[in-house]
């Protein structure tokens, strides 16, 4: 708690003038009986509220036009004066033309006799959602007063990466007390998958002396991790970085939502397999790799035989279950480097990169065919389901993506005509009109 002598308020005024450089709105209010008077407002408050030095010495009731709002605000300050405890609340601020939302904390300033004659009000403009640590450039003591009243976890880290201060909110968010973190290297509480990258980012911040924002997995007391967004800001003495102030908040829900959107964009919703868009990326990557390594690529087009009869006989719900079961079987037939994707319905595509011999492709094709040689057991219901398979090989049959896809498509067409064979290998000419759409991608 900041203390001052009631016989000499110069030290108090010197203290509040530090707020002239702060972007948050700062008000120093005097307490006289049941009235609250303006003693000081910083430049940020003037800019946002359109108030001026003319309000100094006036009461809240004289400055705030709305009487109900003035009475409520005056009451908030009086509560702090009587209880000598800080409070936090959110309210609307208006400059006459525009409304803002302010997250306000009121701090009682006690004199040496323990009396509350002044109250420091700090208003954070949450309308623009400025990060707290980017706005504060003053003393560590002031920094602590504010951070101890926020749910974000604020830390001070020295240039060597050692944590010197952690706000109490970490006990709520992470399970450990603030004292637990002090003296530890910041990397100790980061999931090992992110540790090296974040260390490198920290070194970059120190060397370039610029703020940065990173996302990382923070290890909690229960052993699990929480996704955090961390804003790190260097604090200077002269041109040297003396400390780094970080503000972190839980973004687990945001990351999970982002991953869900990514899943929707690149994966088939029913089977969970890569969709048409991701298949195109995987095929292009395989072709690029083939050009570097001189290895081959196998491309398989699979089309189910008479899948419509399954839907007609057993219903679409069973049909969906067959698709999901088929996807899992196909995955088990492949290597980790291979890709199987679903185009829709009962149409699937398999990309086999890094192939040395053609026979390696045929082994996979026969493995797939054998996996569907017996009927599928769908919770006691046996369903016969097989594929027609067309196969093309890069660069044997084509040397560019569109032609390669056309070759596999033509091979599938022949496989559907001659269903006595396990698969049909392309054996024709794949010269195509380059203005035509790709058969797959």
Short mmCIF file of C-alpha atoms in Angstrom, two decimals:
data_model
loop_
_atom_site.label_atom_id
_atom_site.label_comp_id
_atom_site.label_asym_id
_atom_site.label_seq_id
_atom_site.Cartn_x
_atom_site.Cartn_y
_atom_site.Cartn_z
CA UNK A 1 0.00 0.00 0.00
CA UNK A 2 1.36 3.46 -0.97
CA UNK A 3 1.66 5.77 2.07
CA UNK A 4 2.26 9.50 2.35
CA UNK A 5 2.35 12.16 5.06
CA UNK A 6 -0.89 14.09 5.53
CA UNK A 7 1.22 17.14 6.37
CA UNK A 8 3.03 17.06 3.06
CA UNK A 9 1.33 15.76 -0.10
CA UNK A 10 4.19 16.72 -2.43
CA UNK A 11 5.44 13.13 -2.46
CA UNK A 12 1.95 11.98 -3.46
CA UNK A 13 1.76 14.47 -6.31
CA UNK A 14 5.23 13.44 -7.47
CA UNK A 15 4.03 9.85 -7.46
CA UNK A 16 0.89 10.44 -9.55
CA UNK A 17 2.80 12.53 -12.12
CA UNK A 18 4.48 9.27 -13.12
CA UNK A 19 1.16 8.37 -14.71
CA UNK A 20 1.52 11.09 -17.36
CA UNK A 21 3.26 8.51 -19.56
CA UNK A 22 0.73 5.72 -18.91
CA UNK A 23 -1.89 4.93 -21.57
CA UNK A 24 -4.45 3.80 -18.99
CA UNK A 25 -6.79 6.44 -17.57
CA UNK A 26 -5.60 7.57 -14.13
CA UNK A 27 -7.57 9.66 -11.63
CA UNK A 28 -6.40 10.89 -8.22
CA UNK A 29 -9.49 11.69 -6.17
CA UNK A 30 -9.67 13.49 -2.84
CA UNK A 31 -12.02 12.39 -0.04
CA UNK A 32 -13.86 15.15 1.86
CA UNK A 33 -16.71 13.85 3.98
CA UNK A 34 -19.20 12.15 1.71
CA UNK A 35 -17.98 13.92 -1.42
CA UNK A 36 -15.22 12.90 -3.83
CA UNK A 37 -13.18 15.60 -5.61
CA UNK A 38 -10.88 15.51 -8.64
CA UNK A 39 -7.25 16.20 -7.67
CA UNK A 40 -5.43 14.96 -10.80
CA UNK A 41 -6.20 13.33 -14.16
CA UNK A 42 -3.54 12.14 -16.57
CA UNK A 43 -3.33 12.96 -20.26
CA UNK A 44 -4.90 9.64 -21.32
CA UNK A 45 -7.98 10.45 -19.23
CA UNK A 46 -8.20 13.87 -20.81
CA UNK A 47 -7.93 12.42 -24.30
CA UNK A 48 -10.59 9.75 -23.82
CA UNK A 49 -13.15 11.55 -21.66
CA UNK A 50 -12.75 15.11 -23.03
CA UNK A 51 -12.19 16.34 -19.45
CA UNK A 52 -9.66 19.09 -18.82
CA UNK A 53 -7.78 20.68 -15.94
CA UNK A 54 -10.96 22.62 -15.22
CA UNK A 55 -12.36 19.63 -13.31
CA UNK A 56 -9.58 19.80 -10.69
CA UNK A 57 -11.13 20.74 -7.37
CA UNK A 58 -14.65 19.84 -8.48
CA UNK A 59 -16.73 16.99 -7.09
CA UNK A 60 -17.97 14.00 -9.07
CA UNK A 61 -21.50 15.39 -8.84
CA UNK A 62 -20.36 18.63 -10.47
CA UNK A 63 -18.49 16.90 -13.32
CA UNK A 64 -20.65 13.87 -14.20
CA UNK A 65 -23.86 15.12 -15.80
CA UNK A 66 -25.95 12.01 -15.22
CA UNK A 67 -26.95 12.30 -11.55
CA UNK A 68 -27.63 8.59 -11.09
CA UNK A 69 -24.26 7.72 -12.58
CA UNK A 70 -22.56 10.39 -10.49
CA UNK A 71 -24.15 9.06 -7.29
CA UNK A 72 -23.15 5.47 -8.12
CA UNK A 73 -19.57 6.45 -8.93
CA UNK A 74 -19.32 8.61 -5.81
CA UNK A 75 -20.58 5.62 -3.79
CA UNK A 76 -17.90 3.34 -5.23
CA UNK A 77 -15.18 5.75 -4.12
CA UNK A 78 -16.73 6.15 -0.66
CA UNK A 79 -16.79 2.36 -0.22
CA UNK A 80 -13.04 2.31 -0.83
CA UNK A 81 -12.49 5.23 1.56
CA UNK A 82 -14.50 3.60 4.39
CA UNK A 83 -13.28 0.00 3.96
CA UNK A 84 -9.73 1.00 2.93
CA UNK A 85 -9.82 -1.87 0.42
CA UNK A 86 -9.42 -1.73 -3.34
CA UNK A 87 -12.35 -2.68 -5.58
CA UNK A 88 -12.76 -3.48 -9.26
CA UNK A 89 -15.79 -2.88 -11.48
CA UNK A 90 -16.73 -2.34 -15.11
CA UNK A 91 -18.68 0.67 -16.32
CA UNK A 92 -19.39 2.79 -19.38
CA UNK A 93 -17.38 5.93 -20.14
CA UNK A 94 -18.58 8.65 -22.50
CA UNK A 95 -16.79 11.67 -23.94
CA UNK A 96 -20.05 13.10 -25.30
CA UNK A 97 -19.78 11.52 -28.73
CA UNK A 98 -18.57 7.97 -28.15
CA UNK A 99 -18.97 5.27 -25.51
CA UNK A 100 -16.16 3.16 -24.10
CA UNK A 101 -16.06 0.25 -21.65
CA UNK A 102 -13.71 0.80 -18.72
CA UNK A 103 -12.34 -1.86 -16.37
CA UNK A 104 -11.78 0.25 -13.24
CA UNK A 105 -9.74 -0.49 -10.11
CA UNK A 106 -9.82 1.91 -7.17
CA UNK A 107 -6.91 1.86 -4.70
CA UNK A 108 -7.07 3.55 -1.27
CA UNK A 109 -3.99 5.69 -0.53
CA UNK A 110 -3.47 5.82 3.24
CA UNK A 111 -1.54 8.55 5.00
CA UNK A 112 0.88 7.80 7.82
CA UNK A 113 -2.03 7.94 10.27
CA UNK A 114 -3.85 5.20 8.36
CA UNK A 115 -6.54 7.55 7.03
CA UNK A 116 -7.77 7.33 3.45
CA UNK A 117 -7.74 10.91 2.14
CA UNK A 118 -7.01 10.08 -1.49
CA UNK A 119 -8.04 7.30 -3.88
CA UNK A 120 -6.16 6.29 -7.01
CA UNK A 121 -8.43 5.18 -9.85
CA UNK A 122 -6.92 3.29 -12.78
CA UNK A 123 -9.25 2.65 -15.73
CA UNK A 124 -8.28 0.16 -18.43
CA UNK A 125 -9.92 0.82 -21.80
CA UNK A 126 -11.00 -2.76 -22.55
CA UNK A 127 -12.80 -1.56 -25.66
CA UNK A 128 -9.52 -1.76 -27.55
CA UNK A 129 -8.25 -4.67 -25.43
CA UNK A 130 -4.79 -3.27 -24.99
CA UNK A 131 -2.55 -5.70 -23.19
CA UNK A 132 -1.82 -4.61 -19.66
CA UNK A 133 1.90 -5.15 -19.79
CA UNK A 134 2.29 -3.00 -22.93
CA UNK A 135 0.78 -0.02 -21.21
CA UNK A 136 2.75 0.11 -18.01
CA UNK A 137 6.28 1.52 -17.98
CA UNK A 138 6.62 2.73 -14.43
CA UNK A 139 7.95 1.21 -11.23
CA UNK A 140 7.68 -2.45 -10.30
CA UNK A 141 5.66 -1.51 -7.22
CA UNK A 142 2.98 0.15 -9.33
CA UNK A 143 3.17 -2.79 -11.70
CA UNK A 144 2.41 -5.20 -8.85
CA UNK A 145 -0.55 -3.18 -7.59
CA UNK A 146 -2.24 -3.54 -10.94
CA UNK A 147 -1.27 -7.10 -11.84
CA UNK A 148 -2.47 -8.49 -8.53
CA UNK A 149 -5.99 -7.43 -9.53
CA UNK A 150 -6.09 -9.18 -12.91
CA UNK A 151 -6.79 -12.78 -13.91
CA UNK A 152 -3.99 -12.71 -16.49
CA UNK A 153 -0.70 -14.08 -15.19
CA UNK A 154 1.95 -11.35 -15.13
CA UNK A 155 5.62 -12.23 -14.75
CA UNK A 156 8.92 -10.37 -14.63
CA UNK A 157 11.77 -12.33 -16.18
CA UNK A 158 15.42 -11.28 -16.17
CA UNK A 159 17.55 -11.36 -19.36
CA UNK A 160 18.84 -14.83 -18.40
CA UNK A 161 15.30 -16.21 -18.42
CA UNK A 162 14.91 -16.49 -14.64
CA UNK A 163 11.49 -15.58 -13.25
CA UNK A 164 11.78 -12.78 -10.66
CA UNK A 165 8.10 -12.14 -10.07
CA UNK A 166 4.79 -13.90 -10.78
CA UNK A 167 1.37 -12.46 -10.06
CA UNK A 168 -0.87 -14.32 -7.56
CA UNK A 169 -3.39 -15.19 -10.28
CA UNK A 170 -1.09 -18.04 -11.34
CA UNK A 171 -2.37 -20.10 -8.40
CA UNK A 172 -5.88 -20.00 -9.86
CA UNK A 173 -4.90 -20.61 -13.47
CA UNK A 174 -1.94 -22.99 -13.05
CA UNK A 175 -2.26 -24.47 -9.55
CA UNK A 176 1.12 -23.26 -8.25
CA UNK A 177 1.69 -20.34 -5.91
CA UNK A 178 3.54 -17.27 -7.13
CA UNK A 179 6.51 -18.17 -4.91
CA UNK A 180 6.86 -21.51 -6.68
CA UNK A 181 7.88 -19.81 -9.93
CA UNK A 182 10.34 -17.29 -8.51
CA UNK A 183 13.93 -18.36 -9.23
CA UNK A 184 12.97 -20.90 -11.89
CA UNK A 185 13.89 -20.60 -15.55
CA UNK A 186 10.76 -19.85 -17.55
CA UNK A 187 11.36 -22.89 -19.77
CA UNK A 188 10.84 -25.24 -16.82
CA UNK A 189 7.08 -24.61 -16.89
CA UNK A 190 6.72 -24.95 -20.68
CA UNK A 191 5.77 -28.21 -22.35
CA UNK A 192 8.91 -29.83 -23.78
CA UNK A 193 7.43 -29.71 -27.31
CA UNK A 194 7.54 -25.89 -27.21
CA UNK A 195 10.61 -25.42 -25.01
CA UNK A 196 13.35 -25.02 -27.64
CA UNK A 197 11.28 -22.75 -29.86
CA UNK A 198 10.28 -20.45 -26.99
CA UNK A 199 13.89 -20.23 -25.77
CA UNK A 200 14.90 -19.11 -29.26
CA UNK A 201 12.08 -16.56 -29.32
CA UNK A 202 13.21 -15.19 -25.95
CA UNK A 203 16.77 -14.78 -27.23
CA UNK A 204 15.43 -12.97 -30.29
CA UNK A 205 13.45 -10.59 -28.06
CA UNK A 206 16.55 -9.80 -25.97
CA UNK A 207 18.75 -9.24 -29.02
CA UNK A 208 16.26 -7.26 -31.12
CA UNK A 209 14.75 -5.48 -28.09
CA UNK A 210 11.22 -5.75 -29.47
CA UNK A 211 7.97 -7.02 -27.99
CA UNK A 212 6.49 -10.24 -29.28
CA UNK A 213 3.47 -12.49 -28.85
CA UNK A 214 3.77 -16.28 -28.76
CA UNK A 215 1.50 -19.24 -28.14
CA UNK A 216 2.73 -22.13 -26.00
CA UNK A 217 1.65 -25.06 -23.85
CA UNK A 218 2.06 -24.24 -20.15
CA UNK A 219 2.41 -27.14 -17.72
CA UNK A 220 -0.01 -27.02 -14.78
CA UNK A 221 0.24 -28.57 -11.35
CA UNK A 222 -1.96 -31.51 -12.34
CA UNK A 223 0.55 -32.44 -15.06
CA UNK A 224 -1.66 -31.35 -17.93
CA UNK A 225 -0.95 -28.35 -20.12
CA UNK A 226 -2.95 -25.24 -20.94
CA UNK A 227 -2.55 -23.28 -24.13
CA UNK A 228 -1.40 -19.74 -23.28
CA UNK A 229 -0.99 -16.60 -25.34
CA UNK A 230 2.01 -14.77 -23.93
CA UNK A 231 2.77 -11.14 -24.70
CA UNK A 232 6.39 -10.34 -23.80
CA UNK A 233 7.64 -6.76 -23.51
CA UNK A 234 11.26 -5.75 -22.79
CA UNK A 235 11.85 -3.17 -20.03
CA UNK A 236 14.85 -0.93 -20.62
CA UNK A 237 17.35 0.95 -18.53
CA UNK A 238 19.05 3.15 -21.06
CA UNK A 239 19.51 0.90 -24.07
CA UNK A 240 19.88 -2.29 -22.06
CA UNK A 241 17.08 -4.81 -21.47
CA UNK A 242 16.86 -5.12 -17.69
CA UNK A 243 13.73 -7.30 -17.51
CA UNK A 244 11.03 -8.78 -19.68
CA UNK A 245 7.41 -8.38 -18.58
CA UNK A 246 5.05 -11.13 -19.76
CA UNK A 247 1.28 -11.29 -19.63
CA UNK A 248 -0.30 -14.65 -20.35
CA UNK A 249 -3.89 -15.76 -20.67
CA UNK A 250 -5.61 -19.08 -21.26
CA UNK A 251 -6.45 -19.56 -24.95
CA UNK A 252 -7.18 -23.28 -24.83
CA UNK A 253 -10.73 -22.81 -26.13
CA UNK A 254 -9.47 -20.56 -28.92
CA UNK A 255 -6.84 -23.12 -30.00
CA UNK A 256 -9.35 -25.98 -29.89
CA UNK A 257 -11.78 -23.93 -31.98
CA UNK A 258 -9.03 -23.08 -34.46
CA UNK A 259 -8.06 -26.75 -34.72
CA UNK A 260 -11.71 -27.65 -35.26
CA UNK A 261 -11.92 -25.13 -38.12
CA UNK A 262 -8.75 -26.58 -39.61
CA UNK A 263 -10.21 -30.05 -39.30
CA UNK A 264 -13.35 -28.89 -41.11
CA UNK A 265 -11.29 -27.24 -43.86
CA UNK A 266 -8.92 -30.13 -44.59
CA UNK A 267 -10.63 -33.32 -43.38
CA UNK A 268 -13.75 -35.21 -44.31
CA UNK A 269 -16.30 -34.78 -41.52
CA UNK A 270 -17.57 -38.37 -41.64
CA UNK A 271 -14.44 -40.49 -42.04
CA UNK A 272 -11.88 -38.12 -40.54
CA UNK A 273 -9.67 -38.69 -43.61
CA UNK A 274 -8.02 -35.89 -45.62
CA UNK A 275 -10.44 -34.26 -48.01
CA UNK A 276 -9.97 -33.21 -51.62
CA UNK A 277 -8.09 -30.03 -50.65
CA UNK A 278 -5.58 -31.76 -48.40
CA UNK A 279 -5.12 -34.61 -50.87
CA UNK A 280 -4.04 -32.06 -53.47
CA UNK A 281 -1.43 -30.66 -51.06
CA UNK A 282 -0.13 -34.15 -50.21
CA UNK A 283 0.13 -35.09 -53.87
CA UNK A 284 2.01 -31.91 -54.73
CA UNK A 285 4.39 -32.55 -51.84
CA UNK A 286 4.95 -36.10 -53.06
CA UNK A 287 5.73 -34.88 -56.58
CA UNK A 288 8.21 -32.30 -55.25
CA UNK A 289 9.89 -34.99 -53.16
CA UNK A 290 10.02 -37.34 -56.16
CA UNK A 291 11.79 -34.70 -58.24
CA UNK A 292 14.46 -34.38 -55.53
CA UNK A 293 14.93 -38.08 -54.75
CA UNK A 294 14.10 -39.71 -58.10
CA UNK A 295 11.69 -42.00 -56.25
CA UNK A 296 8.31 -43.00 -57.67
CA UNK A 297 4.75 -42.30 -56.53
CA UNK A 298 1.82 -44.66 -56.57
CA UNK A 299 -1.63 -43.13 -57.05
CA UNK A 300 -4.68 -45.30 -56.34
CA UNK A 301 -8.27 -44.40 -57.19
CA UNK A 302 -10.77 -46.58 -55.28
CA UNK A 303 -14.49 -46.76 -55.98
CA UNK A 304 -16.81 -49.02 -53.99
CA UNK A 305 -18.85 -51.60 -55.82
CA UNK A 306 -22.61 -51.09 -55.58
CA UNK A 307 -22.46 -48.98 -52.40
CA UNK A 308 -25.94 -47.68 -53.19
CA UNK A 309 -27.41 -51.11 -52.46
CA UNK A 310 -25.99 -50.96 -48.92
CA UNK A 311 -27.79 -47.67 -48.28
CA UNK A 312 -30.98 -48.99 -49.87
CA UNK A 313 -30.97 -52.26 -47.94
CA UNK A 314 -29.58 -51.28 -44.55
CA UNK A 315 -30.20 -47.52 -44.43
CA UNK A 316 -27.95 -44.46 -44.68
CA UNK A 317 -26.86 -44.70 -41.05
CA UNK A 318 -25.39 -48.15 -41.71
CA UNK A 319 -23.89 -46.79 -44.92
CA UNK A 320 -22.09 -44.11 -42.91
CA UNK A 321 -20.80 -46.75 -40.51
CA UNK A 322 -19.42 -48.74 -43.45
CA UNK A 323 -17.59 -45.65 -44.72
CA UNK A 324 -16.02 -45.04 -41.30
CA UNK A 325 -15.02 -48.71 -40.93
CA UNK A 326 -13.58 -48.66 -44.47
CA UNK A 327 -11.48 -45.59 -43.65
CA UNK A 328 -9.94 -47.31 -40.63
CA UNK A 329 -9.17 -50.46 -42.65
CA UNK A 330 -7.49 -48.44 -45.41
CA UNK A 331 -5.37 -46.59 -42.84
CA UNK A 332 -4.15 -49.91 -41.42
CA UNK A 333 -3.10 -51.04 -44.88
CA UNK A 334 -0.72 -48.10 -45.40
CA UNK A 335 2.63 -46.83 -44.20
CA UNK A 336 2.94 -43.69 -42.06
CA UNK A 337 4.18 -41.69 -45.05
CA UNK A 338 1.18 -42.66 -47.18
CA UNK A 339 -2.06 -40.71 -47.42
CA UNK A 340 -5.59 -42.00 -47.87
CA UNK A 341 -8.36 -39.50 -48.41
CA UNK A 342 -12.07 -39.53 -49.16
CA UNK A 343 -13.55 -37.62 -52.07
CA UNK A 344 -17.14 -38.32 -51.10
CA UNK A 345 -19.57 -41.21 -51.17
CA UNK A 346 -17.55 -44.42 -51.53
CA UNK A 347 -14.68 -42.81 -53.49
CA UNK A 348 -11.21 -42.84 -51.93
CA UNK A 349 -7.72 -41.87 -53.10
CA UNK A 350 -4.39 -43.25 -51.87
CA UNK A 351 -1.05 -41.47 -52.40
CA UNK A 352 2.05 -43.67 -51.99
CA UNK A 353 5.23 -41.53 -52.00
CA UNK A 354 8.87 -42.62 -51.76
CA UNK A 355 8.45 -45.77 -53.89
CA UNK A 356 11.54 -47.56 -55.19
CA UNK A 357 10.03 -50.46 -57.14
CA UNK A 358 6.64 -50.78 -58.84
CA UNK A 359 6.15 -54.01 -56.94
CA UNK A 360 5.98 -52.01 -53.69
CA UNK A 361 2.82 -50.36 -55.02
CA UNK A 362 1.26 -53.67 -56.04
CA UNK A 363 1.92 -55.09 -52.57
CA UNK A 364 -0.14 -52.26 -51.02
CA UNK A 365 -2.92 -52.69 -53.59
CA UNK A 366 -3.17 -56.43 -52.87
CA UNK A 367 -3.11 -55.74 -49.13
CA UNK A 368 -6.11 -53.44 -49.55
CA UNK A 369 -7.95 -55.98 -51.73
CA UNK A 370 -7.29 -58.77 -49.20
CA UNK A 371 -8.54 -56.57 -46.35
CA UNK A 372 -11.96 -56.47 -48.04
CA UNK A 373 -12.03 -60.07 -49.25
CA UNK A 374 -14.34 -61.06 -46.39
CA UNK A 375 -17.61 -59.28 -45.55
CA UNK A 376 -17.41 -56.46 -43.01
CA UNK A 377 -18.82 -57.32 -39.59
CA UNK A 378 -20.89 -54.30 -38.64
CA UNK A 379 -22.11 -55.10 -35.12
CA UNK A 380 -23.26 -58.56 -36.17
CA UNK A 381 -24.44 -57.54 -39.63
CA UNK A 382 -22.19 -58.91 -42.37
CA UNK A 383 -21.87 -56.63 -45.39
CA UNK A 384 -19.97 -57.48 -48.54
CA UNK A 385 -18.03 -54.44 -49.70
CA UNK A 386 -15.23 -54.36 -52.27
CA UNK A 387 -13.37 -51.80 -54.36
CA UNK A 388 -12.56 -51.27 -58.01
CA UNK A 389 -9.01 -49.92 -58.00
CA UNK A 390 -7.19 -47.93 -60.67
CA UNK A 391 -3.41 -47.45 -60.36
CA UNK A 392 -1.03 -44.93 -61.93
CA UNK A 393 2.70 -44.47 -61.31
CA UNK A 394 4.68 -41.24 -61.36
CA UNK A 395 6.76 -40.50 -63.43
CA UNK A 396 6.25 -43.70 -65.44
CA UNK A 397 2.78 -42.74 -66.66
CA UNK A 398 2.84 -38.95 -66.30
CA UNK A 399 5.23 -36.17 -65.27
CA UNK A 400 2.81 -33.53 -64.09
CA UNK A 401 -0.03 -33.60 -61.59
CA UNK A 402 -3.06 -33.12 -63.83
CA UNK A 403 -2.00 -35.83 -66.25
CA UNK A 404 -1.08 -38.13 -63.34
CA UNK A 405 -4.59 -37.80 -61.90
CA UNK A 406 -6.11 -38.43 -65.32
CA UNK A 407 -4.11 -41.64 -65.66
CA UNK A 408 -5.38 -43.00 -62.35
CA UNK A 409 -8.92 -41.98 -63.28
CA UNK A 410 -8.73 -43.79 -66.62
CA UNK A 411 -7.28 -46.87 -64.93
CA UNK A 412 -10.23 -46.88 -62.52
CA UNK A 413 -12.65 -46.65 -65.43
CA UNK A 414 -11.15 -49.80 -66.94
CA UNK A 415 -11.16 -51.55 -63.53
CA UNK A 416 -14.90 -50.94 -63.24
CA UNK A 417 -15.41 -52.55 -66.65
CA UNK A 418 -13.25 -55.58 -65.84
CA UNK A 419 -14.12 -56.45 -62.24
CA UNK A 420 -12.45 -59.87 -62.40
CA UNK A 421 -9.04 -58.29 -61.74
CA UNK A 422 -7.82 -57.07 -58.35
CA UNK A 423 -6.81 -53.74 -59.86
CA UNK A 424 -6.17 -52.07 -63.19
CA UNK A 425 -2.77 -50.49 -63.91
CA UNK A 426 -2.85 -47.61 -66.35
CA UNK A 427 -1.65 -48.72 -69.79
CA UNK A 428 -2.63 -45.94 -72.17
CA UNK A 429 -1.85 -42.34 -73.13
CA UNK A 430 -2.57 -39.54 -70.64
CA UNK A 431 -2.32 -36.54 -72.92
CA UNK A 432 -5.15 -34.24 -71.81
CA UNK A 433 -6.60 -30.82 -72.45
CA UNK A 434 -4.94 -28.67 -69.76
CA UNK A 435 -8.04 -26.46 -69.64
CA UNK A 436 -10.13 -29.34 -68.31
CA UNK A 437 -10.77 -29.71 -64.58
CA UNK A 438 -8.71 -32.19 -62.61
CA UNK A 439 -10.51 -35.48 -62.06
CA UNK A 440 -9.85 -35.14 -58.32
CA UNK A 441 -8.29 -31.89 -57.16
#
